[in-house]
PDB file of C-alpha atoms in Angstrom:
ATOM      1  CA  UNK C   1     116.956  78.976  59.302  1.00  0.00           C
ATOM      2  CA  UNK C   2     114.073  80.027  61.536  1.00  0.00           C
ATOM      3  CA  UNK C   3     116.183  82.397  63.580  1.00  0.00           C
ATOM      4  CA  UNK C   4     117.182  84.388  60.519  1.00  0.00           C
ATOM      5  CA  UNK C   5     113.789  84.444  58.827  1.00  0.00           C
ATOM      6  CA  UNK C   6     112.065  87.763  58.357  1.00  0.00           C
ATOM      7  CA  UNK C   7     108.622  87.269  59.727  1.00  0.00           C
ATOM      8  CA  UNK C   8     106.298  87.967  56.822  1.00  0.00           C
ATOM      9  CA  UNK C   9     102.599  88.675  56.897  1.00  0.00           C
ATOM     10  CA  UNK C  10      99.959  86.251  58.110  1.00  0.00           C
ATOM     11  CA  UNK C  11      96.238  86.823  57.512  1.00  0.00           C
ATOM     12  CA  UNK C  12      95.209  89.589  59.941  1.00  0.00           C
ATOM     13  CA  UNK C  13      93.193  88.653  62.993  1.00  0.00           C
ATOM     14  CA  UNK C  14      89.424  88.941  62.659  1.00  0.00           C
ATOM     15  CA  UNK C  15      89.211  90.245  66.232  1.00  0.00           C
ATOM     16  CA  UNK C  16      89.166  94.023  66.654  1.00  0.00           C
ATOM     17  CA  UNK C  17      88.598  94.304  70.413  1.00  0.00           C
ATOM     18  CA  UNK C  18      88.836  92.243  73.585  1.00  0.00           C
ATOM     19  CA  UNK C  19      85.101  92.765  74.150  1.00  0.00           C
ATOM     20  CA  UNK C  20      84.411  91.113  70.807  1.00  0.00           C
ATOM     21  CA  UNK C  21      86.396  88.046  71.876  1.00  0.00           C
ATOM     22  CA  UNK C  22      84.541  87.850  75.185  1.00  0.00           C
ATOM     23  CA  UNK C  23      81.230  87.784  73.338  1.00  0.00           C
ATOM     24  CA  UNK C  24      82.351  84.599  71.585  1.00  0.00           C
ATOM     25  CA  UNK C  25      82.436  82.588  74.823  1.00  0.00           C
ATOM     26  CA  UNK C  26      85.624  83.550  76.667  1.00  0.00           C
ATOM     27  CA  UNK C  27      85.634  84.636  80.305  1.00  0.00           C
ATOM     28  CA  UNK C  28      87.943  87.270  81.798  1.00  0.00           C
ATOM     29  CA  UNK C  29      89.311  88.058  85.238  1.00  0.00           C
ATOM     30  CA  UNK C  30      92.500  89.279  86.938  1.00  0.00           C
ATOM     31  CA  UNK C  31      94.653  87.590  89.555  1.00  0.00           C
ATOM     32  CA  UNK C  32      97.810  88.265  91.558  1.00  0.00           C
ATOM     33  CA  UNK C  33     100.762  86.904  89.622  1.00  0.00           C
ATOM     34  CA  UNK C  34     103.788  87.735  91.809  1.00  0.00           C
ATOM     35  CA  UNK C  35     105.851  88.776  88.806  1.00  0.00           C
ATOM     36  CA  UNK C  36     109.575  89.360  89.272  1.00  0.00           C
ATOM     37  CA  UNK C  37     110.555  93.055  89.130  1.00  0.00           C
ATOM     38  CA  UNK C  38     111.118  93.090  85.366  1.00  0.00           C
ATOM     39  CA  UNK C  39     110.689  96.397  83.576  1.00  0.00           C
ATOM     40  CA  UNK C  40     108.153  97.759  86.050  1.00  0.00           C
ATOM     41  CA  UNK C  41     105.528  95.082  85.398  1.00  0.00           C
ATOM     42  CA  UNK C  42     102.368  95.157  87.480  1.00  0.00           C
ATOM     43  CA  UNK C  43     101.816  92.470  90.094  1.00  0.00           C
ATOM     44  CA  UNK C  44      98.675  91.166  88.412  1.00  0.00           C
ATOM     45  CA  UNK C  45      97.684  89.594  85.133  1.00  0.00           C
ATOM     46  CA  UNK C  46      94.754  89.266  82.784  1.00  0.00           C
ATOM     47  CA  UNK C  47      93.206  85.838  82.761  1.00  0.00           C
ATOM     48  CA  UNK C  48      91.151  84.691  79.785  1.00  0.00           C
ATOM     49  CA  UNK C  49      89.611  81.257  79.762  1.00  0.00           C
ATOM     50  CA  UNK C  50      87.292  79.176  77.605  1.00  0.00           C
ATOM     51  CA  UNK C  51      86.317  75.527  77.660  1.00  0.00           C
ATOM     52  CA  UNK C  52      89.375  74.608  75.598  1.00  0.00           C
ATOM     53  CA  UNK C  53      92.050  77.187  76.395  1.00  0.00           C
ATOM     54  CA  UNK C  54      93.578  79.462  79.013  1.00  0.00           C
ATOM     55  CA  UNK C  55      95.773  82.548  78.722  1.00  0.00           C
ATOM     56  CA  UNK C  56      97.291  84.576  81.561  1.00  0.00           C
ATOM     57  CA  UNK C  57      99.502  87.547  80.747  1.00  0.00           C
ATOM     58  CA  UNK C  58     100.251  91.191  81.357  1.00  0.00           C
ATOM     59  CA  UNK C  59     101.498  93.996  79.111  1.00  0.00           C
ATOM     60  CA  UNK C  60     103.472  97.150  79.850  1.00  0.00           C
ATOM     61  CA  UNK C  61     103.489  99.414  76.806  1.00  0.00           C
ATOM     62  CA  UNK C  62     105.720 102.018  78.463  1.00  0.00           C
ATOM     63  CA  UNK C  63     108.503  99.446  78.825  1.00  0.00           C
ATOM     64  CA  UNK C  64     107.495  97.547  75.692  1.00  0.00           C
ATOM     65  CA  UNK C  65     107.175  94.241  77.539  1.00  0.00           C
ATOM     66  CA  UNK C  66     104.706  91.351  77.420  1.00  0.00           C
ATOM     67  CA  UNK C  67     104.828  88.704  80.166  1.00  0.00           C
ATOM     68  CA  UNK C  68     102.969  85.450  79.539  1.00  0.00           C
ATOM     69  CA  UNK C  69     102.261  83.203  82.520  1.00  0.00           C
ATOM     70  CA  UNK C  70      99.985  80.584  80.944  1.00  0.00           C
ATOM     71  CA  UNK C  71      99.413  79.818  77.274  1.00  0.00           C
ATOM     72  CA  UNK C  72      97.189  76.833  76.538  1.00  0.00           C
ATOM     73  CA  UNK C  73      95.875  77.360  73.018  1.00  0.00           C
ATOM     74  CA  UNK C  74      92.466  76.058  71.900  1.00  0.00           C
ATOM     75  CA  UNK C  75      92.427  72.698  70.158  1.00  0.00           C
ATOM     76  CA  UNK C  76      89.081  73.345  68.532  1.00  0.00           C
ATOM     77  CA  UNK C  77      86.606  76.209  68.061  1.00  0.00           C
ATOM     78  CA  UNK C  78      84.419  77.198  70.993  1.00  0.00           C
ATOM     79  CA  UNK C  79      80.824  76.043  70.559  1.00  0.00           C
ATOM     80  CA  UNK C  80      78.184  78.152  72.288  1.00  0.00           C
ATOM     81  CA  UNK C  81      75.351  75.791  73.390  1.00  0.00           C
ATOM     82  CA  UNK C  82      72.792  78.350  72.253  1.00  0.00           C
ATOM     83  CA  UNK C  83      74.377  78.480  68.780  1.00  0.00           C
ATOM     84  CA  UNK C  84      75.778  74.990  68.153  1.00  0.00           C
ATOM     85  CA  UNK C  85      75.963  75.516  64.393  1.00  0.00           C
ATOM     86  CA  UNK C  86      77.967  78.725  64.655  1.00  0.00           C
ATOM     87  CA  UNK C  87      81.227  77.912  66.492  1.00  0.00           C
ATOM     88  CA  UNK C  88      83.567  80.788  67.302  1.00  0.00           C
ATOM     89  CA  UNK C  89      86.920  80.594  65.484  1.00  0.00           C
ATOM     90  CA  UNK C  90      89.963  79.573  67.482  1.00  0.00           C
ATOM     91  CA  UNK C  91      91.461  82.511  69.329  1.00  0.00           C
ATOM     92  CA  UNK C  92      95.181  82.541  69.976  1.00  0.00           C
ATOM     93  CA  UNK C  93      97.465  84.254  72.442  1.00  0.00           C
ATOM     94  CA  UNK C  94      98.640  86.715  69.788  1.00  0.00           C
ATOM     95  CA  UNK C  95      95.055  87.971  69.398  1.00  0.00           C
ATOM     96  CA  UNK C  96      94.708  88.746  73.099  1.00  0.00           C
ATOM     97  CA  UNK C  97      98.167  90.217  73.578  1.00  0.00           C
ATOM     98  CA  UNK C  98      98.051  92.538  70.593  1.00  0.00           C
ATOM     99  CA  UNK C  99      94.576  93.813  71.450  1.00  0.00           C
ATOM    100  CA  UNK C 100      95.706  94.412  75.045  1.00  0.00           C
ATOM    101  CA  UNK C 101      98.682  96.413  73.763  1.00  0.00           C
ATOM    102  CA  UNK C 102      96.420  98.356  71.424  1.00  0.00           C
ATOM    103  CA  UNK C 103      93.912  99.046  74.205  1.00  0.00           C
ATOM    104  CA  UNK C 104      96.593 100.194  76.640  1.00  0.00           C
ATOM    105  CA  UNK C 105      98.171 102.490  74.039  1.00  0.00           C
ATOM    106  CA  UNK C 106      94.809 104.099  73.248  1.00  0.00           C
ATOM    107  CA  UNK C 107      95.130 107.324  71.285  1.00  0.00           C
ATOM    108  CA  UNK C 108      98.946 107.125  71.320  1.00  0.00           C
ATOM    109  CA  UNK C 109      98.618 104.767  68.371  1.00  0.00           C
ATOM    110  CA  UNK C 110     101.453 103.130  66.437  1.00  0.00           C
ATOM    111  CA  UNK C 111     104.402 104.880  68.149  1.00  0.00           C
ATOM    112  CA  UNK C 112     103.249 103.294  71.412  1.00  0.00           C
ATOM    113  CA  UNK C 113     102.454  99.887  69.886  1.00  0.00           C
ATOM    114  CA  UNK C 114     105.849  99.747  68.236  1.00  0.00           C
ATOM    115  CA  UNK C 115     107.709 100.079  71.555  1.00  0.00           C
ATOM    116  CA  UNK C 116     107.479  96.287  71.898  1.00  0.00           C
ATOM    117  CA  UNK C 117     110.883  94.929  72.948  1.00  0.00           C
ATOM    118  CA  UNK C 118     110.386  91.759  74.978  1.00  0.00           C
ATOM    119  CA  UNK C 119     107.948  88.852  74.989  1.00  0.00           C
ATOM    120  CA  UNK C 120     108.638  86.798  78.118  1.00  0.00           C
ATOM    121  CA  UNK C 121     107.168  83.383  78.865  1.00  0.00           C
ATOM    122  CA  UNK C 122     107.209  82.506  82.555  1.00  0.00           C
ATOM    123  CA  UNK C 123     106.946  78.938  83.897  1.00  0.00           C
ATOM    124  CA  UNK C 124     107.590  77.260  80.545  1.00  0.00           C
ATOM    125  CA  UNK C 125     106.229  73.712  80.775  1.00  0.00           C
ATOM    126  CA  UNK C 126     106.231  72.509  77.160  1.00  0.00           C
ATOM    127  CA  UNK C 127     108.450  69.415  77.212  1.00  0.00           C
ATOM    128  CA  UNK C 128     110.190  70.229  73.916  1.00  0.00           C
ATOM    129  CA  UNK C 129     110.898  73.836  74.925  1.00  0.00           C
ATOM    130  CA  UNK C 130     112.273  72.697  78.287  1.00  0.00           C
ATOM    131  CA  UNK C 131     114.464  69.979  76.736  1.00  0.00           C
ATOM    132  CA  UNK C 132     115.933  72.362  74.153  1.00  0.00           C
ATOM    133  CA  UNK C 133     116.602  75.063  76.755  1.00  0.00           C
ATOM    134  CA  UNK C 134     118.322  72.561  79.039  1.00  0.00           C
ATOM    135  CA  UNK C 135     120.474  71.274  76.192  1.00  0.00           C
ATOM    136  CA  UNK C 136     121.452  74.792  75.096  1.00  0.00           C
ATOM    137  CA  UNK C 137     122.098  75.977  78.648  1.00  0.00           C
ATOM    138  CA  UNK C 138     124.415  73.079  79.462  1.00  0.00           C
ATOM    139  CA  UNK C 139     126.079  72.916  76.061  1.00  0.00           C
ATOM    140  CA  UNK C 140     124.590  69.461  75.590  1.00  0.00           C
ATOM    141  CA  UNK C 141     126.393  68.040  78.631  1.00  0.00           C
ATOM    142  CA  UNK C 142     123.427  67.373  80.907  1.00  0.00           C
ATOM    143  CA  UNK C 143     120.285  68.667  82.583  1.00  0.00           C
ATOM    144  CA  UNK C 144     120.697  71.559  85.057  1.00  0.00           C
ATOM    145  CA  UNK C 145     118.996  71.274  88.422  1.00  0.00           C
ATOM    146  CA  UNK C 146     117.619  74.783  87.951  1.00  0.00           C
ATOM    147  CA  UNK C 147     118.006  77.905  85.847  1.00  0.00           C
ATOM    148  CA  UNK C 148     119.544  81.043  87.418  1.00  0.00           C
ATOM    149  CA  UNK C 149     117.323  84.017  88.105  1.00  0.00           C
ATOM    150  CA  UNK C 150     117.077  87.054  85.805  1.00  0.00           C
ATOM    151  CA  UNK C 151     119.070  88.034  83.820  1.00  0.00           C
ATOM    152  CA  UNK C 152     120.110  84.402  83.359  1.00  0.00           C
ATOM    153  CA  UNK C 153     121.987  83.781  80.122  1.00  0.00           C
ATOM    154  CA  UNK C 154     121.394  85.282  76.672  1.00  0.00           C
ATOM    155  CA  UNK C 155     121.961  83.813  73.205  1.00  0.00           C
ATOM    156  CA  UNK C 156     122.146  85.723  69.941  1.00  0.00           C
ATOM    157  CA  UNK C 157     119.896  84.169  67.309  1.00  0.00           C
ATOM    158  CA  UNK C 158     122.740  83.902  64.787  1.00  0.00           C
ATOM    159  CA  UNK C 159     124.341  81.286  67.058  1.00  0.00           C
ATOM    160  CA  UNK C 160     123.395  77.617  67.208  1.00  0.00           C
ATOM    161  CA  UNK C 161     121.917  77.912  70.701  1.00  0.00           C
ATOM    162  CA  UNK C 162     119.935  81.031  69.910  1.00  0.00           C
ATOM    163  CA  UNK C 163     118.560  79.539  66.706  1.00  0.00           C
ATOM    164  CA  UNK C 164     117.438  76.444  68.623  1.00  0.00           C
ATOM    165  CA  UNK C 165     115.629  78.563  71.224  1.00  0.00           C
ATOM    166  CA  UNK C 166     113.810  80.594  68.576  1.00  0.00           C
ATOM    167  CA  UNK C 167     112.478  77.353  67.110  1.00  0.00           C
ATOM    168  CA  UNK C 168     110.936  75.889  70.285  1.00  0.00           C
ATOM    169  CA  UNK C 169     107.116  75.578  70.457  1.00  0.00           C
ATOM    170  CA  UNK C 170     106.805  78.579  72.788  1.00  0.00           C
ATOM    171  CA  UNK C 171     108.669  80.601  70.181  1.00  0.00           C
ATOM    172  CA  UNK C 172     106.134  79.792  67.457  1.00  0.00           C
ATOM    173  CA  UNK C 173     103.575  82.063  69.086  1.00  0.00           C
ATOM    174  CA  UNK C 174     106.091  84.906  69.231  1.00  0.00           C
ATOM    175  CA  UNK C 175     106.859  84.535  65.538  1.00  0.00           C
ATOM    176  CA  UNK C 176     103.163  84.289  64.673  1.00  0.00           C
ATOM    177  CA  UNK C 177     102.338  87.501  66.517  1.00  0.00           C
ATOM    178  CA  UNK C 178     105.113  89.401  64.725  1.00  0.00           C
ATOM    179  CA  UNK C 179     103.871  88.107  61.373  1.00  0.00           C
ATOM    180  CA  UNK C 180     100.138  88.488  62.018  1.00  0.00           C
ATOM    181  CA  UNK C 181     100.489  92.097  63.168  1.00  0.00           C
ATOM    182  CA  UNK C 182     103.318  93.190  60.902  1.00  0.00           C
ATOM    183  CA  UNK C 183     101.186  96.071  59.567  1.00  0.00           C
ATOM    184  CA  UNK C 184     101.015  97.639  63.045  1.00  0.00           C
ATOM    185  CA  UNK C 185     104.310  96.483  64.571  1.00  0.00           C
ATOM    186  CA  UNK C 186     106.384  97.028  61.454  1.00  0.00           C
ATOM    187  CA  UNK C 187     108.988  94.529  60.186  1.00  0.00           C
ATOM    188  CA  UNK C 188     110.326  92.800  63.293  1.00  0.00           C
ATOM    189  CA  UNK C 189     112.492  89.841  64.135  1.00  0.00           C
ATOM    190  CA  UNK C 190     113.873  88.112  67.235  1.00  0.00           C
ATOM    191  CA  UNK C 191     117.595  88.867  67.602  1.00  0.00           C
ATOM    192  CA  UNK C 192     118.264  87.486  71.089  1.00  0.00           C
ATOM    193  CA  UNK C 193     116.784  84.891  73.455  1.00  0.00           C
ATOM    194  CA  UNK C 194     117.356  84.927  77.198  1.00  0.00           C
ATOM    195  CA  UNK C 195     116.980  81.849  79.435  1.00  0.00           C
ATOM    196  CA  UNK C 196     116.459  82.327  83.178  1.00  0.00           C
ATOM    197  CA  UNK C 197     114.580  80.852  86.138  1.00  0.00           C
ATOM    198  CA  UNK C 198     112.032  81.993  88.694  1.00  0.00           C
ATOM    199  CA  UNK C 199     112.578  81.769  92.469  1.00  0.00           C
ATOM    200  CA  UNK C 200     112.341  77.982  92.218  1.00  0.00           C
ATOM    201  CA  UNK C 201     114.570  77.579  89.166  1.00  0.00           C
ATOM    202  CA  UNK C 202     111.675  76.887  86.790  1.00  0.00           C
ATOM    203  CA  UNK C 203     112.360  77.786  83.177  1.00  0.00           C
ATOM    204  CA  UNK C 204     111.461  81.213  81.780  1.00  0.00           C
ATOM    205  CA  UNK C 205     112.354  82.428  78.272  1.00  0.00           C
ATOM    206  CA  UNK C 206     112.549  86.017  77.013  1.00  0.00           C
ATOM    207  CA  UNK C 207     112.558  86.803  73.281  1.00  0.00           C
ATOM    208  CA  UNK C 208     114.029  90.192  72.408  1.00  0.00           C
ATOM    209  CA  UNK C 209     112.219  91.804  69.474  1.00  0.00           C
ATOM    210  CA  UNK C 210     114.065  94.196  67.211  1.00  0.00           C
ATOM    211  CA  UNK C 211     113.336  96.194  64.046  1.00  0.00           C
ATOM    212  CA  UNK C 212     114.621  94.657  60.829  1.00  0.00           C
TER     213      UNK C 212
END
């Protein structure tokens, strides 16, 4: 069962810094995100964009929290017009988020990196993720008009509802990050998933990360 799996190792990312990623064709900026007051998050986010993808997120290494606002992964490698025969490899959200954590921790190193507790996806729009969350939230009885604001409702991953929420598409990226960066984060798993809504009742999902 996905919820009970111990996230093993994936091939490590080839990216060693955010600057290195930007040199491959991505653009960066910041914007006001109007985050809810969760764990002292800043009211702005990093915004990385290429021709085929867009990521918006923020990290708070003191609280051990990552908030993801937008996560559209690349469907194909980025091709620089000046180097059409040397496309940049696909770059995923886990690459950006981990490097941002690493950069923010600086010389504090692994003790700081390993504070990670929550990965929160705001404004979840993936149709499968939304359908599963609605089914779990209502016990399979119908579609709610909106999800309640934080803290919403939590589900342990050893329950049927929690296991279903771990396995949604938005959860794949969480699992991949834990596996890809196992050497730095240590052996981690998701032990709880929280479903809640923003001010307009739009779906948000928080995965709680714990040490195995």
